[in-house]
Short mmCIF file of C-alpha atoms in Angstrom, two decimals:
data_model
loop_
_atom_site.label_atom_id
_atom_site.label_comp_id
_atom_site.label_asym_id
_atom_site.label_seq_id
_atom_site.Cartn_x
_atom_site.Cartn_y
_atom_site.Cartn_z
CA UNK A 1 141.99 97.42 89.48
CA UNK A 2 140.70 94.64 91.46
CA UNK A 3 137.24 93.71 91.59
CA UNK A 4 135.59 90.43 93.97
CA UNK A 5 132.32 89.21 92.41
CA UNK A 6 130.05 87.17 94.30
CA UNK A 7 126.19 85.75 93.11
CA UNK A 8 124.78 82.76 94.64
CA UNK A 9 123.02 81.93 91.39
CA UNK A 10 124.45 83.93 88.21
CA UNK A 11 127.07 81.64 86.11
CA UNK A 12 129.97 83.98 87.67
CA UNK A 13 132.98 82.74 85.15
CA UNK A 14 130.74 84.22 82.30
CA UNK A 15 130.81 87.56 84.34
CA UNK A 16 134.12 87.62 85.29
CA UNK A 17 135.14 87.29 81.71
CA UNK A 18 132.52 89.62 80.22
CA UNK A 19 133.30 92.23 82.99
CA UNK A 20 136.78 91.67 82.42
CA UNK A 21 136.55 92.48 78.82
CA UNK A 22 134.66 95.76 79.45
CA UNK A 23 137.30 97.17 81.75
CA UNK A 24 140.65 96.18 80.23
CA UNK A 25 143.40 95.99 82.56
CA UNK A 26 141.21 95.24 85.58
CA UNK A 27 141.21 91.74 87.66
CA UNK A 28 137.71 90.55 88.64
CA UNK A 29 137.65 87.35 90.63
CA UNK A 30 134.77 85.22 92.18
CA UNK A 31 135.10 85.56 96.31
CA UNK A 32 135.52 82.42 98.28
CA UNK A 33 136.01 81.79 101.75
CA UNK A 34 139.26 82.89 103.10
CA UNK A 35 139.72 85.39 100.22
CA UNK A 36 140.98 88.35 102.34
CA UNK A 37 143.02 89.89 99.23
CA UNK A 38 142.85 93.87 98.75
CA UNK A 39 139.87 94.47 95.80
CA UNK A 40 138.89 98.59 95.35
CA UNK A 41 134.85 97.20 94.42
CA UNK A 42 132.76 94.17 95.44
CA UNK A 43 129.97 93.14 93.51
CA UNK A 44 127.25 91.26 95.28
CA UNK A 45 123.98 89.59 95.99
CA UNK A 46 123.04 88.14 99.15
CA UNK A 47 126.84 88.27 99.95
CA UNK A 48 128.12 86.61 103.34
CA UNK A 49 129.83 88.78 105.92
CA UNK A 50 132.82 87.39 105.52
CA UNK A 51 133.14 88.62 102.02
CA UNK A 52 132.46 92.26 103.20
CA UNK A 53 133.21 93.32 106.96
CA UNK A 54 136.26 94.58 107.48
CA UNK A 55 137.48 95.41 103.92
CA UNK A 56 137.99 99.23 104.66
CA UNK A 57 139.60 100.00 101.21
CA UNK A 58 136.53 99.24 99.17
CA UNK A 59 135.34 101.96 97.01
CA UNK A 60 131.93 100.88 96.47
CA UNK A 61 129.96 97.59 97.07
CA UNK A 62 127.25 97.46 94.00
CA UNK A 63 124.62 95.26 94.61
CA UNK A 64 123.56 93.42 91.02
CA UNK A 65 119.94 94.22 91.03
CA UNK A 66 117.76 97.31 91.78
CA UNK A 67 116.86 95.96 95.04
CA UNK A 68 119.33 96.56 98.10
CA UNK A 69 117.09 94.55 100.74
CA UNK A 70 119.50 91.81 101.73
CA UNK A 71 122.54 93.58 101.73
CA UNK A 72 120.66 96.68 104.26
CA UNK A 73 118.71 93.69 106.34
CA UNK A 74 122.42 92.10 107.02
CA UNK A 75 123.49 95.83 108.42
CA UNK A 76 120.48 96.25 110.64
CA UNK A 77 121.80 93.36 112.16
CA UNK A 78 125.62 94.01 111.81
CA UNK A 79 126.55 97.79 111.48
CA UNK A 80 129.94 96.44 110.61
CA UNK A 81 128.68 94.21 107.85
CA UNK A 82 129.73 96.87 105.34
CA UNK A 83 132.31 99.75 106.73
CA UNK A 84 130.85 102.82 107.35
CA UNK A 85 132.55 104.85 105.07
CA UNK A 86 131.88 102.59 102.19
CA UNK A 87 128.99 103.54 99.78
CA UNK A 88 126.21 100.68 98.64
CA UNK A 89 125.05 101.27 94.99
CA UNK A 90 122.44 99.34 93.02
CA UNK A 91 121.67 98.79 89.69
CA UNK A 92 118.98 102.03 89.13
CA UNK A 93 118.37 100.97 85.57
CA UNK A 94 120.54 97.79 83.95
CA UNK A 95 118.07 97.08 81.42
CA UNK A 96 114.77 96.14 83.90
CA UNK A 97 113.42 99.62 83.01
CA UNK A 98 112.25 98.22 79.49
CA UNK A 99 111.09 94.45 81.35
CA UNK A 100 109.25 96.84 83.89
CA UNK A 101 107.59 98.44 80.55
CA UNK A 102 106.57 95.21 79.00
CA UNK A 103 105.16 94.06 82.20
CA UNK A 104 102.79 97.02 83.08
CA UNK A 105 101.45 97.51 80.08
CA UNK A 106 100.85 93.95 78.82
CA UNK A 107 98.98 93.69 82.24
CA UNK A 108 97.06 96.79 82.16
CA UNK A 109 96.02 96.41 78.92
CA UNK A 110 94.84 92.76 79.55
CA UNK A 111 92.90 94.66 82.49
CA UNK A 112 91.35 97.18 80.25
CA UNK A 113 90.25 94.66 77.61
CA UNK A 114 88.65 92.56 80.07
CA UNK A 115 90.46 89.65 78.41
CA UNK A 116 90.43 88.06 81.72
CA UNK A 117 86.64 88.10 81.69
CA UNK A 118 86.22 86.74 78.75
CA UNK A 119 88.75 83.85 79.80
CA UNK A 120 86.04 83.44 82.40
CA UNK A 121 83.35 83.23 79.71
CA UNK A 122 85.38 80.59 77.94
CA UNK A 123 85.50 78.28 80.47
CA UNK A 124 81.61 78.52 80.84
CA UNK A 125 81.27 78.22 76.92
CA UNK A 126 79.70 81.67 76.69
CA UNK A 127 79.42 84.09 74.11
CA UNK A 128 78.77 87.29 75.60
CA UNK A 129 80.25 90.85 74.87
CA UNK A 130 81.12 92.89 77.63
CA UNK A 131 80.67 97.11 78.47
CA UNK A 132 83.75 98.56 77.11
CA UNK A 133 86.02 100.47 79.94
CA UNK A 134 86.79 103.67 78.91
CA UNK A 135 90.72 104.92 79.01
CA UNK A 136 89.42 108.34 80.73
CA UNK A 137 88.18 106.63 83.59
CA UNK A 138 91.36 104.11 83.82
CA UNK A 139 92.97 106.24 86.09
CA UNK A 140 96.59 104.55 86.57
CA UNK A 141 98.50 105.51 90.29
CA UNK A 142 102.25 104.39 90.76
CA UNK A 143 103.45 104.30 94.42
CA UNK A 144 106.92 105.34 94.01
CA UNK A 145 108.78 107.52 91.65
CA UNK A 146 111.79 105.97 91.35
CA UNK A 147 113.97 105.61 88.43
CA UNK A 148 111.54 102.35 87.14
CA UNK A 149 108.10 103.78 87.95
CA UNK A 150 109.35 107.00 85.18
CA UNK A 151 109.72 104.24 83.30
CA UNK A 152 106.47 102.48 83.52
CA UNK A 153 105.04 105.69 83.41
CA UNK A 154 106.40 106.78 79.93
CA UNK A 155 105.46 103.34 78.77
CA UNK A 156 101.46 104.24 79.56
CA UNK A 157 101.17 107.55 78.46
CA UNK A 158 100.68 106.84 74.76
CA UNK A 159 97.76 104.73 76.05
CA UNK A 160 96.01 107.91 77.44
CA UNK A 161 95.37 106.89 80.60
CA UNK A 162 95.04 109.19 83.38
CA UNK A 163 98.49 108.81 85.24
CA UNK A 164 99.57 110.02 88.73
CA UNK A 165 102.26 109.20 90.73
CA UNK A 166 102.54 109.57 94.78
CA UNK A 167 105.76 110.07 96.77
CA UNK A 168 107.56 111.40 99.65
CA UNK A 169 108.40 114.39 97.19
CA UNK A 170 106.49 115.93 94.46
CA UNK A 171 108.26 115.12 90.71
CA UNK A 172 107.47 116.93 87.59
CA UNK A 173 107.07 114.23 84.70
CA UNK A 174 105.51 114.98 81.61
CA UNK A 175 102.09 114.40 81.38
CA UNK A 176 101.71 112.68 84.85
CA UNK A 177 99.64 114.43 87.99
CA UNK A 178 102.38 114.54 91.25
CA UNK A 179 101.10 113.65 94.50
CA UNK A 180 103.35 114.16 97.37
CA UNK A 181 103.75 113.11 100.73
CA UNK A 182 101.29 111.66 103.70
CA UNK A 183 98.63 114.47 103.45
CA UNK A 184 98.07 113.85 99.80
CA UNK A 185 97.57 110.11 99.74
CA UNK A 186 94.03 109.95 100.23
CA UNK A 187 93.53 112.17 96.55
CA UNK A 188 95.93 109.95 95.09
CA UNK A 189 94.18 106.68 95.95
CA UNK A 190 90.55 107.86 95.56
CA UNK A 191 90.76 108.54 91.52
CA UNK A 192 93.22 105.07 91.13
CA UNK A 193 91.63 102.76 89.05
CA UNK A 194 94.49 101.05 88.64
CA UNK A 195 97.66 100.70 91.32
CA UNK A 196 101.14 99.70 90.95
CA UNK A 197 103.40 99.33 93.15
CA UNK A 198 107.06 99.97 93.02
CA UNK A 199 108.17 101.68 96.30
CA UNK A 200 111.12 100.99 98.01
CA UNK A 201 111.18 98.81 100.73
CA UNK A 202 111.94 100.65 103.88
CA UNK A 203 110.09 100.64 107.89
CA UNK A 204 107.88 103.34 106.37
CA UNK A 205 106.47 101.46 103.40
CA UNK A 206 106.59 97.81 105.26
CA UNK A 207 102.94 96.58 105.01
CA UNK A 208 101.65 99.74 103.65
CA UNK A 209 99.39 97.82 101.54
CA UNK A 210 96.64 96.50 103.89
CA UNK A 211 92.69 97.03 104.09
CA UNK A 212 93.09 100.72 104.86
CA UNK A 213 94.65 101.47 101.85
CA UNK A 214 92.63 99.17 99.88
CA UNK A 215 89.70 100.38 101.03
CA UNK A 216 90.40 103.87 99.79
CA UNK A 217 90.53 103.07 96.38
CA UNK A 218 87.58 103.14 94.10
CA UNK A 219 85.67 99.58 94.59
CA UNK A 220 86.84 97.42 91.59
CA UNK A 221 90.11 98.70 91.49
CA UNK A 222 92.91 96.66 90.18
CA UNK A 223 96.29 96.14 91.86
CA UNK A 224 99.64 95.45 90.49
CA UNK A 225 102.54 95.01 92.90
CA UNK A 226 106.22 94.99 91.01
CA UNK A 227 107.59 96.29 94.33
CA UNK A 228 108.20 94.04 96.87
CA UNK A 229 105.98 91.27 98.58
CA UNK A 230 106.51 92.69 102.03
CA UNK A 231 104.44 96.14 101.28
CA UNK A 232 101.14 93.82 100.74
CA UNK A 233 99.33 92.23 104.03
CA UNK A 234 98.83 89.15 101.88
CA UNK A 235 95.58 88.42 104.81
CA UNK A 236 93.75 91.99 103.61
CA UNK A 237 94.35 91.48 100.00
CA UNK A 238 92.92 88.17 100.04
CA UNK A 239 89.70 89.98 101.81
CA UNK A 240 89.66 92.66 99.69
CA UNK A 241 89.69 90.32 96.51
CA UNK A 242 86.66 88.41 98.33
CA UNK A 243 84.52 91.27 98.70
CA UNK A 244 84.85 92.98 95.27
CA UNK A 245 87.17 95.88 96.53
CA UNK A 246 89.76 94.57 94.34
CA UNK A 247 88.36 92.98 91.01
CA UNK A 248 91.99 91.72 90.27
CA UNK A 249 95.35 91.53 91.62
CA UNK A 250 98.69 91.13 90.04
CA UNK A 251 101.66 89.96 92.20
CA UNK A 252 105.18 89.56 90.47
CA UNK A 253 106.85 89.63 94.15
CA UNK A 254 105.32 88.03 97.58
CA UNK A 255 106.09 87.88 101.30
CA UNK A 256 108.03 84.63 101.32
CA UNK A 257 109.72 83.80 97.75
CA UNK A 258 109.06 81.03 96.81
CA UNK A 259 105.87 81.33 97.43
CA UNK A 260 104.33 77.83 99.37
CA UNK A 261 102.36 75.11 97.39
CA UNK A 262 99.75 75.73 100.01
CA UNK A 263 99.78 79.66 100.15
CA UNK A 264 95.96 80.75 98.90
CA UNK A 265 97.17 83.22 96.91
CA UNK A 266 97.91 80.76 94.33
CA UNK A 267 94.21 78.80 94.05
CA UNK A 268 92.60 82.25 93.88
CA UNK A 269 91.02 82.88 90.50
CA UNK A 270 91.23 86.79 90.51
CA UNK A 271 94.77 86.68 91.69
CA UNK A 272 97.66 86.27 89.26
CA UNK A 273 101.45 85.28 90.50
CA UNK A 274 104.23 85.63 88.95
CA UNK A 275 108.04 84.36 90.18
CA UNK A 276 109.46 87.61 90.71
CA UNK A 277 110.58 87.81 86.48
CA UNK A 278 109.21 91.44 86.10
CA UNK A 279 112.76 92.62 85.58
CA UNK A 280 115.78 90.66 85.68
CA UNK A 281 119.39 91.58 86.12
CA UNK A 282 120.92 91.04 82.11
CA UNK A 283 124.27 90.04 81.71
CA UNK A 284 124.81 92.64 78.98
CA UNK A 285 123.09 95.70 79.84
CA UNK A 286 124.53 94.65 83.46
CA UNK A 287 128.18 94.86 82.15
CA UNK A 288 127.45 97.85 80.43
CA UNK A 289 125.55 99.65 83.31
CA UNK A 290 128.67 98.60 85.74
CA UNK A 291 131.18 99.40 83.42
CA UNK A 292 129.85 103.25 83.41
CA UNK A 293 129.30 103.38 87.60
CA UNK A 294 133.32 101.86 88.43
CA UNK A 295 134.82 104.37 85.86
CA UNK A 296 132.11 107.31 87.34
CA UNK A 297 133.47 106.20 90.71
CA UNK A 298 136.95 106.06 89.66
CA UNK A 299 136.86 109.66 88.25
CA UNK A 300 136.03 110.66 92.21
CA UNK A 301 131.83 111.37 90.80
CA UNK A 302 128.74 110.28 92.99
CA UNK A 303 126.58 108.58 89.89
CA UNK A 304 123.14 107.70 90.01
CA UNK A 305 122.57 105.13 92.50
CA UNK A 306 124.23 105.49 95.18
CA UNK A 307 122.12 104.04 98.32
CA UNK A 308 121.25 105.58 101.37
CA UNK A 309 122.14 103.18 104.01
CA UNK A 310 119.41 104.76 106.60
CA UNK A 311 116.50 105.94 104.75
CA UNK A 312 116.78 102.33 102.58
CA UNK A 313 117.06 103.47 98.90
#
């Protein structure tokens, strides 16, 4: 079996070898330009056309992270970037589930303490106990319910926090409400004490979070976007922080990555960034994760994953 691994930024001999040693008998090789050799799976981030378009034999291209956006961006532009008949996976769960865990709850829980209030008192030099939130009126929403926001979700229950999830169809999770589709986002926002993001990005969900959703959410409400930066209209968030809507916002991914020196997002003291490390692809539960899909996919199965190329996820 031949497999063509490409990463602009992973250290791609200690892949090849530790991919190598998962699958015996199979080749994996790093792509360079003018590498037209036959290879049955491609895995890639950010890859260049030339790696992909016309390579009709491919089995699968797997894209080494959860998030497909540069590889589906490239085929709105070039249908022929990827042949047709040529399924896109991603990586539903290589280890960023557990990162995703320790990331929403270390933040909501710094929320719900009010430990960044009384970093605020610090820096004024005063002692001053604050009114306690309580966890019943903490009401956590997760836009998306995805493989990662189940995830997150688990991870809060023990907590006992309200927690509801919204959408485009209802799910049935263990102690978490189900809101479902356009009609029923208005319920979902107006109880959210707490949102966080993790929606796919697709035309439907691009910008989705501007003032009219902000507004709908119960004034002091706290936002946490692990998603991606283009869902947030950086502009209304910015307002919506000004005016008290939003008491605090977390942002682990924005618009333009890296984010500019002279971006305000970054000067504003009830806005935290973070450089997209909410969950990162691990070498180990990577090669593990990958090792499962090619043999699934060899065996003729459809595993988890699998992308679809239209709706975006």
């Amino acid at each position: 079996m031949q497999i063509l691994f490409y990463h602009p930024d992973f250290d791609s001999a200690r892949w090849v070898h530790s991919l190598e040693q998962a699958m015996p008998g199979t080749t994996v090789r790093i792509w360079q330009p003018g590498d037209n050799a036959p290879a049955d799976f491609a895995l890639v981030w950010h890859p260049p056309r030339e790696m992909l378009a016309g390579r009709h034999n491919l089995k699968a291209v797997i894209a080494l992270g959860a998030g497909v956006d540069s590889v589906l961006n490239q085929l709105k532009q070039d249908p022929d970037f990827i042949p047709a008949h040529v399924p896109l996976y991603r990586l539903e769960d290589a280890g960023m589930g557990k990162q995703m865990q320790e990331f929403a709850v270390s933040q909501v829980l710094r929320w719900f303490r009010r430990f960044d209030d009384y970093q605020a008192l610090q820096r004024e030099g005063r002692w001053e106990p604050l009114e306690e939130y309580q966890s019943s009126d903490f009401t956590i929403g997760i836009l998306g319910a995805g493989v990662l926001s189940k995830r997150v979700a688990e991870s809060l229950l023990p907590w006992g926090f309200p927690l509801r999830t919204w959408s485009r169809q209802p799910k049935d999770w263990p102690g978490v409400s189900s809101f479902a589709g356009n009609e029923s986002l208005d319920a979902f926002l107006a109880e959210t004490r707490v949102l966080i993001n993790l929606l796919p990005h697709t035309p439907q969900t691009e910008g989705m979070i501007n003032q009219a959703l902000l507004a709908r959410l119960p004034q002091g409400a706290f936002l946490l976007n692990l998603g991606r930066g283009a869902h947030v209209v950086e502009d209304d968030l910015l307002a919506a922080v000004e005016s008290g809507q939003i008491l605090r916002a977390t942002l682990d991914v924005v618009r333009q990555e890296p984010l500019p020196a002279n971006n305000p997002l970054w000067r504003h003291p009830r806005v935290t960034i973070t450089p997209h490390i909410a969950a990162s692809t691990r070498l180990d539960d990577a090669v593990i994760y990958l090792a499962k899909l090619i043999n699934a996919l060899k065996q003729g199965a459809i595993p988890p994953g699998q992308v679809d190329k239209e709706r975006g996820y």
